[in-house]
Short mmCIF file of C-alpha atoms in Angstrom, two decimals:
data_model
loop_
_atom_site.label_atom_id
_atom_site.label_comp_id
_atom_site.label_asym_id
_atom_site.label_seq_id
_atom_site.Cartn_x
_atom_site.Cartn_y
_atom_site.Cartn_z
CA MET A 1 -89.88 29.32 5.67
CA PRO A 2 -86.85 30.48 7.64
CA ASP A 3 -87.04 27.63 10.19
CA SER A 4 -87.14 24.98 7.51
CA VAL A 5 -84.27 26.54 5.75
CA ALA A 6 -82.22 26.68 8.92
CA THR A 7 -82.76 23.00 9.74
CA GLN A 8 -81.38 21.76 6.47
CA PRO A 9 -77.70 20.78 6.48
CA HIS A 10 -75.29 23.02 4.71
CA ILE A 11 -74.23 21.51 1.45
CA THR A 12 -70.65 22.17 0.44
CA SER A 13 -70.06 23.02 -3.17
CA VAL A 14 -68.03 20.47 -5.07
CA SER A 15 -65.53 21.63 -7.61
CA ALA A 16 -65.24 20.14 -11.07
CA ASP A 17 -61.68 19.02 -10.39
CA SER A 18 -62.68 16.96 -7.36
CA VAL A 19 -65.47 15.33 -9.31
CA SER A 20 -63.19 14.53 -12.24
CA GLN A 21 -60.70 12.79 -9.92
CA LEU A 22 -63.30 10.32 -8.66
CA PRO A 23 -63.90 6.98 -10.36
CA GLU A 24 -66.56 6.71 -13.04
CA ASN A 25 -68.89 4.56 -10.92
CA THR A 26 -69.11 7.22 -8.17
CA SER A 27 -72.43 9.06 -8.05
CA VAL A 28 -73.00 12.72 -7.24
CA ALA A 29 -74.83 11.76 -4.04
CA ASP A 30 -71.77 9.88 -2.78
CA THR A 31 -69.63 12.89 -3.59
CA LEU A 32 -71.92 15.24 -1.67
CA THR A 33 -72.04 12.89 1.32
CA HIS A 34 -68.25 12.64 1.28
CA SER A 35 -67.89 16.43 1.29
CA VAL A 36 -70.35 16.79 4.17
CA GLN A 37 -68.31 14.29 6.23
CA ILE A 38 -65.11 16.25 5.60
CA GLU A 39 -66.69 19.58 6.60
CA ASN A 40 -68.31 18.11 9.71
CA ALA A 41 -64.97 16.66 10.79
CA LEU A 42 -63.28 20.01 10.32
CA GLN A 43 -65.95 21.85 12.25
CA GLN A 44 -65.91 19.42 15.17
CA LYS A 45 -62.09 19.33 15.13
CA THR A 46 -62.14 15.58 15.43
CA CYS A 47 -59.33 13.31 14.42
CA HIS A 48 -60.80 9.86 14.13
CA GLU A 49 -60.20 7.20 11.57
CA VAL A 50 -63.91 7.09 10.67
CA ASP A 51 -63.84 10.82 9.88
CA ALA A 52 -60.92 10.53 7.52
CA PRO A 53 -61.63 11.15 3.82
CA ARG A 54 -62.33 8.05 1.85
CA ILE A 55 -61.11 7.74 -1.68
CA LEU A 56 -62.72 4.89 -3.51
CA HIS A 57 -59.89 4.14 -5.95
CA LEU A 58 -57.45 3.66 -2.97
CA ARG A 59 -59.79 1.31 -1.16
CA ASN A 60 -57.57 -1.74 -1.79
CA ALA A 61 -54.25 0.02 -1.05
CA THR A 62 -52.27 -1.36 1.89
CA LEU A 63 -49.27 -0.06 3.82
CA GLY A 64 -46.26 -2.30 4.30
CA ARG A 65 -42.46 -2.09 4.40
CA VAL A 66 -41.10 0.81 2.39
CA ALA A 67 -37.70 -0.14 1.02
CA TYR A 68 -36.27 3.32 0.54
CA ALA A 69 -37.16 4.29 4.11
CA GLU A 70 -35.17 1.40 5.57
CA GLY A 71 -31.93 2.10 3.67
CA LEU A 72 -29.38 -0.44 2.53
CA ALA A 73 -28.91 -3.78 4.21
CA PRO A 74 -25.89 -3.67 6.58
CA SER A 75 -22.83 -5.73 5.69
CA PRO A 76 -19.85 -6.59 7.92
CA ARG A 77 -16.97 -4.16 7.55
CA PRO A 78 -13.69 -5.83 6.52
CA VAL A 79 -11.07 -5.74 9.25
CA LEU A 80 -7.93 -3.92 8.13
CA PRO A 81 -4.70 -5.85 8.73
CA GLY A 82 -3.23 -2.80 10.45
CA TYR A 83 -5.83 -3.14 13.24
CA ASP A 84 -4.73 -6.68 14.06
CA SER A 85 -3.23 -6.75 17.56
CA GLY A 86 -0.45 -9.15 16.57
CA VAL A 87 0.67 -7.01 13.63
CA THR A 88 0.54 -3.89 15.81
CA ALA A 89 2.67 -5.57 18.49
CA LEU A 90 5.19 -6.65 15.85
CA LEU A 91 5.49 -3.09 14.55
CA VAL A 92 5.82 -1.64 18.05
CA VAL A 93 8.67 -4.01 18.93
CA LEU A 94 10.40 -3.25 15.63
CA PHE A 95 10.15 0.52 16.07
CA LEU A 96 11.42 0.28 19.66
CA PHE A 97 14.43 -1.66 18.41
CA ILE A 98 15.06 1.01 15.78
CA ALA A 99 14.60 3.84 18.31
CA SER A 100 17.22 2.30 20.61
CA ASN A 101 19.82 2.75 17.84
CA PHE A 102 18.46 5.94 16.34
CA ARG A 103 21.31 8.19 17.49
CA HIS A 104 23.75 6.21 15.33
CA TYR A 105 21.66 6.33 12.17
CA SER A 106 22.92 9.63 10.74
CA THR A 107 26.52 8.39 10.87
CA PHE A 108 26.02 4.93 9.46
CA ILE A 109 23.59 5.92 6.72
CA LYS A 110 26.45 7.94 5.21
CA THR A 111 28.68 4.89 5.59
CA PHE A 112 26.12 2.67 3.89
CA ALA A 113 25.82 5.14 1.00
CA GLN A 114 29.59 5.04 0.52
CA ASP A 115 29.63 1.23 0.68
CA LEU A 116 26.92 1.10 -1.98
CA PHE A 117 28.41 3.46 -4.56
CA LYS A 118 32.18 3.46 -4.04
CA VAL A 119 34.71 0.82 -5.02
CA ARG A 120 38.17 0.85 -3.43
CA ARG A 121 40.91 -1.07 -5.12
CA ARG A 122 43.09 -0.96 -2.02
CA ALA A 123 42.23 -2.69 1.17
CA ASN A 124 41.28 -0.57 4.15
CA ILE A 125 42.60 -1.54 7.58
CA PHE A 126 39.20 -0.69 9.10
CA ASP A 127 37.19 -2.93 6.76
CA ASP A 128 37.12 -5.93 9.11
CA ASN A 129 36.64 -3.91 12.28
CA ASN A 130 32.87 -3.46 12.41
CA THR A 131 31.84 -1.81 15.66
CA MET A 132 29.02 -3.05 17.81
CA SER A 133 27.01 0.08 16.97
CA GLU A 134 27.30 -0.56 13.24
CA THR A 135 26.24 -4.16 13.70
CA ARG A 136 23.17 -3.15 15.73
CA VAL A 137 22.18 -0.47 13.20
CA LEU A 138 22.61 -2.95 10.36
CA LEU A 139 20.56 -5.57 12.20
CA SER A 140 17.74 -3.11 12.93
CA MET A 141 17.60 -1.91 9.32
CA ILE A 142 17.63 -5.46 7.96
CA SER A 143 14.82 -6.34 10.38
CA LEU A 144 12.88 -3.33 9.10
CA LEU A 145 13.46 -4.52 5.54
CA CYS A 146 12.27 -8.07 6.21
CA VAL A 147 9.11 -6.97 8.03
CA SER A 148 8.33 -4.45 5.28
CA GLU A 149 8.81 -7.15 2.63
CA GLY A 150 6.57 -9.49 4.62
CA ILE A 151 3.81 -6.87 4.75
CA LEU A 152 4.12 -6.11 1.03
CA LEU A 153 4.06 -9.81 0.18
CA TYR A 154 0.93 -10.12 2.33
CA SER A 155 -0.70 -7.32 0.34
CA ALA A 156 0.34 -8.92 -2.95
CA VAL A 157 -1.06 -12.30 -1.95
CA GLY A 158 -4.28 -10.64 -0.77
CA LEU A 159 -4.83 -9.27 -4.27
CA ARG A 160 -4.63 -12.79 -5.70
CA GLY A 161 -7.16 -14.37 -3.35
CA GLU A 162 -8.32 -14.84 0.21
CA ILE A 163 -5.58 -15.60 2.74
CA ALA A 164 -6.27 -18.69 4.81
CA VAL A 165 -4.53 -17.50 8.01
CA THR A 166 -4.78 -14.48 10.30
CA PRO A 167 -2.95 -11.27 9.34
CA PHE A 168 -0.39 -11.67 12.14
CA ALA A 169 0.38 -15.27 11.20
CA ALA A 170 0.64 -14.37 7.51
CA VAL A 171 2.85 -11.31 8.06
CA GLY A 172 5.04 -13.20 10.53
CA MET A 173 5.43 -16.15 8.18
CA LEU A 174 6.21 -13.98 5.16
CA SER A 175 8.66 -11.88 7.18
CA GLY A 176 10.43 -15.08 8.21
CA LEU A 177 10.52 -16.07 4.56
CA ALA A 178 12.14 -12.70 3.76
CA VAL A 179 14.74 -13.30 6.49
CA ALA A 180 15.55 -16.72 5.02
CA TYR A 181 15.81 -15.15 1.56
CA TYR A 182 18.26 -12.53 2.85
CA LEU A 183 20.44 -15.14 4.59
CA CYS A 184 20.48 -17.34 1.47
CA GLN A 185 21.54 -14.37 -0.63
CA LEU A 186 24.28 -13.46 1.84
CA ALA A 187 25.62 -17.02 1.80
CA ALA A 188 25.44 -17.20 -2.01
CA TYR A 189 27.31 -13.92 -2.47
CA ARG A 190 29.98 -14.97 -0.02
CA THR A 191 30.42 -18.26 -1.86
CA VAL A 192 30.65 -16.60 -5.28
CA GLY A 193 33.16 -14.05 -3.97
CA TYR A 194 35.26 -16.79 -2.40
CA LEU A 195 35.36 -18.75 -5.68
CA PHE A 196 35.91 -15.94 -8.18
CA SER A 197 37.66 -13.12 -6.31
CA ASN A 198 39.90 -12.23 -3.40
CA GLY A 199 38.90 -11.42 0.15
CA SER A 200 39.04 -7.63 -0.21
CA ASP A 201 36.75 -7.50 -3.24
CA THR A 202 34.38 -10.00 -1.67
CA LEU A 203 34.15 -7.89 1.48
CA GLN A 204 33.36 -4.76 -0.53
CA TRP A 205 30.70 -6.68 -2.44
CA LEU A 206 29.07 -7.93 0.75
CA LYS A 207 29.16 -4.45 2.28
CA GLY A 208 27.50 -3.12 -0.85
CA PHE A 209 24.79 -5.78 -0.57
CA ASN A 210 24.09 -4.98 3.10
CA ALA A 211 24.07 -1.26 2.32
CA SER A 212 21.58 -1.73 -0.54
CA GLN A 213 19.26 -3.79 1.64
CA SER A 214 19.50 -1.41 4.60
CA LEU A 215 18.68 1.67 2.55
CA LEU A 216 15.93 -0.25 0.75
CA GLY A 217 14.32 -1.01 4.12
CA LEU A 218 14.07 2.71 4.90
CA VAL A 219 12.27 3.26 1.59
CA LEU A 220 9.92 0.27 1.71
CA VAL A 221 8.60 0.94 5.21
CA ILE A 222 6.38 3.78 3.93
CA PRO A 223 4.42 1.78 1.29
CA ALA A 224 4.31 -1.18 3.68
CA LEU A 225 2.56 0.82 6.42
CA LEU A 226 0.21 2.45 3.93
CA SER A 227 -0.82 -0.95 2.56
CA LEU A 228 -1.77 -2.06 6.10
CA PHE A 229 -4.25 0.75 6.63
CA SER A 230 -5.26 1.47 3.02
CA PRO A 231 -5.61 -1.86 1.18
CA GLY A 232 -7.25 -0.08 -1.75
CA LEU A 233 -3.89 1.52 -2.57
CA SER A 234 -2.09 -1.83 -2.63
CA PRO A 235 -1.68 -2.06 -6.46
CA LEU A 236 -0.03 1.37 -6.60
CA LEU A 237 2.09 0.76 -3.51
CA LEU A 238 3.26 -2.63 -4.79
CA SER A 239 4.25 -1.08 -8.11
CA LEU A 240 6.30 1.56 -6.32
CA SER A 241 7.89 -1.08 -4.09
CA VAL A 242 8.91 -3.18 -7.08
CA LEU A 243 10.39 -0.04 -8.67
CA PHE A 244 12.41 0.77 -5.54
CA TYR A 245 13.57 -2.84 -5.25
CA GLY A 246 14.69 -2.81 -8.90
CA ILE A 247 16.62 0.44 -8.44
CA ALA A 248 18.43 -0.91 -5.36
CA ARG A 249 19.27 -4.11 -7.24
CA LEU A 250 20.59 -2.24 -10.26
CA ILE A 251 22.90 -0.13 -8.09
CA PHE A 252 24.19 -3.23 -6.33
CA ILE A 253 24.64 -5.11 -9.60
CA SER A 254 26.56 -2.18 -11.10
CA LYS A 255 28.94 -2.23 -8.13
CA GLY A 256 29.48 -5.97 -8.57
CA PHE A 257 30.18 -5.42 -12.25
CA ARG A 258 32.83 -2.81 -11.44
CA ILE A 259 34.45 -5.14 -8.91
CA PHE A 260 34.52 -8.41 -10.88
CA TYR A 261 34.67 -7.38 -14.54
CA ASP A 262 38.14 -7.90 -16.04
CA ASN A 263 37.66 -9.21 -19.58
CA TYR A 264 35.11 -10.80 -21.88
CA THR A 265 35.38 -14.14 -20.09
CA SER A 266 34.25 -12.56 -16.82
CA LEU A 267 31.26 -11.12 -18.72
CA VAL A 268 29.98 -14.66 -19.33
CA TYR A 269 30.23 -15.47 -15.63
CA PHE A 270 28.50 -12.21 -14.81
CA ILE A 271 25.53 -13.13 -17.01
CA LEU A 272 25.31 -16.53 -15.30
CA TYR A 273 25.38 -14.77 -11.95
CA LEU A 274 22.47 -12.52 -12.97
CA CYS A 275 20.32 -15.48 -13.99
CA THR A 276 21.21 -17.57 -10.95
CA LEU A 277 21.14 -15.04 -8.11
CA GLU A 278 19.18 -12.01 -9.33
CA ILE A 279 16.32 -13.35 -11.47
CA ILE A 280 15.38 -16.86 -10.36
CA PRO A 281 15.38 -16.35 -6.53
CA PRO A 282 12.80 -13.48 -6.52
CA VAL A 283 10.47 -15.58 -8.68
CA ILE A 284 10.81 -18.53 -6.30
CA LEU A 285 10.20 -16.23 -3.33
CA CYS A 286 6.92 -14.94 -4.77
CA GLN A 287 5.70 -18.45 -5.56
CA LEU A 288 6.52 -19.68 -2.04
CA ALA A 289 4.75 -16.69 -0.50
CA LEU A 290 1.64 -17.39 -2.56
CA ARG A 291 1.54 -21.08 -1.67
CA PHE A 292 2.25 -20.64 2.03
CA SER A 293 -0.37 -17.95 2.55
CA THR A 294 -3.19 -19.65 0.63
CA ASN A 295 -2.64 -23.27 1.64
CA ILE A 296 -1.73 -23.12 5.33
#
């Protein structure tokens, strides 16, 4: 009869693929009931949890924390030594000191280059008359050298292990150690010149030493600043700094050889000088820098 046919619920056809995806213990009646629930929910446009499709083999599945959706666990970012307020203040003061003497730099850099490479056998009447401008330029460039060496020593010690003090304290301490090293070298060279040569040759030797250190400071400031803000480049920058330091030392040593070499006997003294003043002190300086930075 038409009325009886109309009162019966519409049965949705079930595909073979949907039946094959169900577990083995699922009957055809359950499958038909499940399909009727889905169609009724779509027709009524309801969105309730009870009307959601139920899949028997996901009955025991639970939702929890999804690792890939949360990303990586955050870790504290290491503070770069260049962002330390004390180190920044030290660099600002140093650059202001250099800027106050900047107009004299072009003149005295040429003078330093001549003092480093040339050897005069006759005394010059202007050798002892250092002007105030030359003294200030020399002092600013030596200060730049010592601070740059302190920063590079800080980077070198940081590669060996964790530094026990703040960046400003470490850089300040190592810069002071570089100043002490420079003053000890200056006193040692003056003593050697006084014992083994005359006043004119000793003065030329000391001028060559100051010139080598001043020009070295202009070269080392670039890798020193880069190591503050890019610690990952420290191995490369330290290698370049050691190379520049070795070149400056070789030029200075060659000038000393031209000044003091007279015969084979002076060659023996020259070898002793190399061991005493050019090889042992840098090794001691590196060991002191390592101990001071890691133990204090």
